Coordinates of C-alpha atoms in Angstrom, one line a residue:
M461 CA 0.2 0.2 0.2
G462 CA 1.5 3.4 -0.9
Q463 CA 2.5 6.0 1.1
T464 CA 1.5 9.8 0.7
S465 CA 3.9 12.1 1.8
Q466 CA 2.8 14.9 3.4
P467 CA 4.2 18.4 3.0
A468 CA 6.7 19.4 5.7
F469 CA 5.0 21.8 8.5
R470 CA 6.0 25.6 8.3
L471 CA 4.8 28.0 11.1
V472 CA 3.5 31.4 9.6
L473 CA 3.3 34.3 12.1
D474 CA 3.2 37.1 9.7
Q475 CA 2.1 40.4 10.8
I476 CA 1.8 39.7 14.5
D477 CA 2.5 41.1 17.5
L478 CA 5.1 38.8 19.2
S479 CA 6.6 41.1 21.9
S480 CA 7.1 40.0 25.2
L481 CA 7.0 36.2 24.2
N482 CA 9.9 34.1 25.2
F483 CA 11.8 32.2 22.5
R484 CA 14.8 31.3 23.9
S485 CA 16.3 28.2 22.4
A486 CA 13.1 27.6 20.4
K487 CA 13.3 25.4 17.0
L488 CA 11.7 27.9 14.6
G489 CA 13.7 27.0 11.3
G490 CA 11.9 28.2 8.1
A491 CA 8.9 29.8 10.0
S492 CA 7.8 33.0 8.6
F493 CA 7.4 36.3 10.7
R494 CA 7.2 38.8 7.9
S495 CA 6.2 42.2 9.2
S496 CA 5.8 41.1 12.7
R497 CA 6.7 42.7 15.7
F498 CA 9.2 41.7 18.6
Y499 CA 9.3 45.0 20.2
G500 CA 6.4 47.1 21.7
R501 CA 5.3 49.4 24.1
G502 CA 4.5 48.1 27.9
A503 CA 1.9 49.3 30.0
D504 CA 2.9 52.9 30.3
D505 CA 2.1 53.0 26.4
R506 CA 5.7 54.8 25.9
W507 CA 8.4 53.8 23.6
G508 CA 12.2 53.4 25.1
T509 CA 11.1 53.1 28.8
F510 CA 11.5 50.3 31.5
D511 CA 8.4 48.0 30.7
D512 CA 8.8 48.0 27.0
A513 CA 7.6 44.5 25.7
I514 CA 10.4 42.9 24.0
A515 CA 10.8 39.2 23.1
D516 CA 14.0 36.9 23.8
L517 CA 15.2 34.9 21.1
S518 CA 18.5 34.0 22.6
G519 CA 19.8 30.5 21.2
A520 CA 16.7 30.5 18.9
E521 CA 17.1 28.4 15.9
L522 CA 16.1 30.5 12.9
K523 CA 17.8 28.7 9.9
Q524 CA 16.2 30.1 6.8
A525 CA 13.2 31.9 8.7
D526 CA 11.8 34.7 6.7
L527 CA 11.9 38.1 8.8
T528 CA 11.4 40.4 6.0
G529 CA 10.4 43.7 7.6
A530 CA 10.0 42.5 11.2
I531 CA 10.5 44.8 14.0
L532 CA 13.3 42.9 16.3
S533 CA 14.5 46.4 17.7
R534 CA 16.2 45.8 21.1
V535 CA 15.7 42.1 21.1
R536 CA 18.0 39.7 22.6
L537 CA 19.5 37.3 19.9
D538 CA 22.7 36.3 21.8
R539 CA 23.7 32.8 20.1
A540 CA 20.7 33.0 17.8
N541 CA 21.3 30.9 14.3
L542 CA 19.9 32.8 11.5
T543 CA 21.9 31.0 8.9
N544 CA 20.5 31.8 5.6
A545 CA 17.5 33.7 7.0
T546 CA 15.9 36.8 5.1
L547 CA 16.0 40.1 7.1
N548 CA 15.4 42.5 4.1
K549 CA 14.2 45.7 5.6
A550 CA 14.3 44.5 9.1
D551 CA 14.7 47.0 12.2
L552 CA 17.3 45.2 14.3
S553 CA 18.2 48.7 15.8
Q554 CA 19.7 48.2 19.2
V555 CA 19.4 44.4 19.1
R556 CA 21.9 42.5 21.1
S557 CA 23.4 39.3 19.7
I558 CA 26.5 38.3 21.2
A559 CA 28.2 35.5 18.8
G560 CA 24.8 35.2 16.8
N561 CA 25.3 33.6 13.4
F562 CA 24.1 35.4 10.4
S563 CA 26.2 33.3 7.8
N564 CA 24.6 33.5 4.1
A565 CA 21.5 35.7 5.6
S566 CA 20.4 38.4 3.5
L567 CA 19.9 41.9 5.2
V568 CA 19.4 44.2 2.4
D569 CA 18.2 47.6 3.6
A570 CA 18.1 46.1 7.1
N571 CA 18.6 48.8 9.8
L572 CA 21.3 47.8 12.6
Q573 CA 22.1 51.1 14.3
Q574 CA 23.8 50.7 17.6
A575 CA 23.4 46.9 17.7
V576 CA 25.8 44.7 19.9
L577 CA 27.0 42.1 17.8
E578 CA 30.1 41.3 19.1
R579 CA 31.9 37.8 17.8
G580 CA 28.7 37.6 15.4
S581 CA 29.0 36.1 12.2
F582 CA 28.0 37.3 8.9
T583 CA 30.1 35.3 6.6
G584 CA 28.8 35.4 3.2
A585 CA 25.9 37.4 4.0
T586 CA 24.4 40.0 1.9
L587 CA 24.2 43.4 3.5
G588 CA 23.8 45.8 0.4
N589 CA 22.5 49.4 1.6
A590 CA 22.1 48.1 5.3
N591 CA 22.8 50.4 8.3
F592 CA 25.3 49.3 10.6
S593 CA 26.3 52.7 12.0
R594 CA 27.5 52.7 15.5
V595 CA 27.4 49.0 16.1
N596 CA 29.7 47.0 17.9
L597 CA 31.2 44.2 16.0
Q598 CA 34.4 43.5 17.5
A599 CA 35.9 40.1 16.5
G600 CA 33.2 39.8 13.7
M601 CA 33.2 37.5 11.1
M602 CA 32.6 39.0 7.8
S603 CA 34.6 36.9 5.3
Q604 CA 33.0 37.0 1.8
A605 CA 30.1 39.4 2.6
Q606 CA 28.6 41.0 0.0
A607 CA 28.2 44.8 1.7
I608 CA 28.2 47.2 -1.0
A609 CA 26.8 50.7 -0.4
T610 CA 26.6 49.8 3.1
N611 CA 26.9 52.2 6.4
F612 CA 29.3 51.5 9.0
T613 CA 29.8 55.3 10.2
R614 CA 31.4 55.2 13.9
A615 CA 31.1 51.3 13.9
D616 CA 33.6 49.4 16.0
L617 CA 35.0 46.8 13.8
S618 CA 38.2 46.3 15.7
Q619 CA 39.7 42.7 14.8
S620 CA 36.9 41.7 12.6
D621 CA 37.8 39.4 9.7
W622 CA 36.5 40.9 6.0
R623 CA 38.5 38.8 3.9
E624 CA 37.4 38.8 0.2
A625 CA 34.3 40.7 1.3
D626 CA 32.8 43.3 -1.5
L627 CA 32.8 46.7 0.6
S628 CA 32.3 48.6 -2.6
R629 CA 30.8 52.3 -2.0
S630 CA 30.6 51.7 1.6
N631 CA 31.0 54.0 4.4
F632 CA 33.2 53.7 7.2
T633 CA 33.7 57.3 8.2
E634 CA 35.4 57.3 12.0
A635 CA 35.0 53.7 12.0
N636 CA 37.3 51.9 14.5
L637 CA 39.2 49.0 12.0
D638 CA 42.1 48.5 14.5
S639 CA 43.7 45.2 13.8
A640 CA 41.0 44.2 11.2
D641 CA 41.7 41.8 8.6
L642 CA 40.7 43.3 4.9
S643 CA 42.9 41.2 2.7
A644 CA 41.6 40.7 -0.6
A645 CA 38.7 42.7 0.2
N646 CA 36.9 44.9 -2.9
L647 CA 37.3 48.2 -1.2
Q648 CA 36.8 50.4 -4.7
N649 CA 35.2 53.7 -3.6
A650 CA 34.9 53.0 -0.1
N651 CA 34.8 56.0 2.2
F652 CA 37.4 55.7 5.2
T653 CA 37.0 59.6 6.3
N654 CA 38.7 59.9 9.9
A655 CA 38.7 56.1 10.4
N656 CA 40.9 54.0 12.6
L657 CA 43.0 51.6 10.4
Q658 CA 45.8 50.8 12.8
N659 CA 47.7 47.9 12.0
A660 CA 44.8 46.8 9.6
N661 CA 45.5 44.1 7.2
L662 CA 45.0 45.5 3.6
T663 CA 47.2 43.0 1.5
G664 CA 46.0 42.3 -2.0
T665 CA 42.7 44.7 -1.5
D666 CA 41.4 46.7 -4.3
L667 CA 41.6 50.5 -3.3
S668 CA 40.7 52.1 -6.5
G669 CA 38.9 55.2 -5.7
V670 CA 39.2 54.9 -1.8
N671 CA 39.0 58.0 0.3
F672 CA 41.4 57.9 3.4
S673 CA 41.1 61.6 4.5
G674 CA 42.2 61.9 8.0
A675 CA 42.4 58.3 8.5
N676 CA 45.1 56.6 10.8
L677 CA 47.1 54.0 8.8
D678 CA 49.7 53.6 11.4
G679 CA 51.0 49.9 11.1
A680 CA 48.5 48.9 8.2
D681 CA 49.9 46.5 5.9
F682 CA 49.3 47.3 2.4
Q683 CA 51.4 44.8 0.6
G684 CA 50.0 44.3 -2.9
A685 CA 47.2 46.6 -2.6
I686 CA 45.7 48.1 -5.5
F687 CA 45.3 51.9 -5.9
V688 CA 44.5 52.0 -9.4
P689 CA 43.4 49.0 -11.9
A690 CA 46.3 48.0 -13.9
P691 CA 46.2 49.3 -17.4
K692 CA 45.2 46.8 -20.0
V693 CA 48.2 45.5 -22.2
R694 CA 47.7 45.2 -26.0
S695 CA 48.2 42.0 -27.5
N696 CA 50.9 43.7 -29.8
Q697 CA 52.5 45.2 -26.8
F698 CA 55.9 43.5 -25.9
I699 CA 57.3 46.1 -23.3
Q700 CA 54.9 47.6 -20.6
A701 CA 56.0 51.3 -20.0
D702 CA 56.2 52.4 -16.5
P703 CA 52.8 53.7 -15.2
Q704 CA 52.3 57.6 -15.4
Y705 CA 50.1 58.8 -12.8
E706 CA 48.0 61.7 -13.1
A707 CA 49.0 64.1 -10.1
T708 CA 45.7 64.9 -7.8
Q709 CA 44.8 65.6 -4.3
R710 CA 43.3 62.4 -3.6
F711 CA 45.3 61.6 -0.8
K712 CA 46.1 65.2 0.2
G713 CA 47.3 65.0 3.8
V714 CA 46.9 61.3 4.5
D715 CA 49.9 60.1 6.5
F716 CA 51.7 57.0 5.0
T717 CA 54.7 57.3 7.1
R718 CA 54.2 54.1 9.1
V719 CA 52.4 52.2 6.7
R720 CA 53.9 48.8 6.1
N721 CA 55.1 47.0 2.8
L722 CA 54.5 49.8 0.5
S723 CA 56.4 49.0 -3.0
R724 CA 58.1 51.6 -4.9
E725 CA 55.2 52.1 -7.2
Q726 CA 52.8 52.5 -4.4
I727 CA 54.8 55.0 -2.8
E728 CA 55.3 57.2 -5.9
Y729 CA 51.4 56.9 -6.5
V730 CA 50.8 58.0 -2.6
C731 CA 53.0 60.9 -3.6
T732 CA 51.4 62.2 -6.6
Q733 CA 48.0 62.3 -4.9
G734 CA 49.2 64.4 -2.2
G735 CA 50.3 61.9 0.4
I736 CA 52.8 62.0 3.2
H737 CA 55.5 59.6 3.2
P738 CA 59.3 60.2 3.7
R739 CA 60.5 59.2 0.0
C740 CA 58.0 61.9 -1.4
A741 CA 59.9 64.7 -2.9
A742 CA 59.8 68.1 -0.9
P743 CA 57.1 70.4 -2.5

């Protein structure tokens, strides 16, 4: 007698007020919470007071969950597993997610302002146009993340790992990237104005069009970093001429004195762009 396979059960709680509920360590993989609210006003009917209704999702299993447009502000997500979850346009402002796992999740246009994300994993995540301003992402794992045009203004990103991430056009103004690993990352047209990049690893990064105005680069490793795309070599061109750099003020006042592993070509480019280095000719 043949057996009829039953469709897998999927929890659907879309557009529901779930604030104040306890989901600690709950198994919610694949569930749908589209536009649901996990944070609400308490008995005093005011936002941001002691009796706010805040759900607890600490340690919850949320693999492949759909949280598109969900309100998760101030929610506890410590050690929660959101691998492959969808959080596009979700509000995660001031969320607390110590050691949370957002690997391969999608957070396009999400709001994470002032979130505490220490030791969080966003490996392979899609973060385009998301707002990470003022977040605490110390020792975060961000390798291979797609963070195009993402806002990291004043974020604490010290000791974080961004290897092979795409950070083109992202804003790191006044961010702390002390000892961060950005090796082989795409930083085209990224903005590091007044950022702290002390002892950062920038080996093999693409820095085309990057803005380092006022940035602290002391101890940063620039080995193999690309300041300008290599010119195309014609098939009938046997001898490649030395590159001729147009003099601009792109690095005006940026101090490369204590930067590590700059090549002769890199130093020449820094000097023609108004940067500061002991080997630049006196004006």
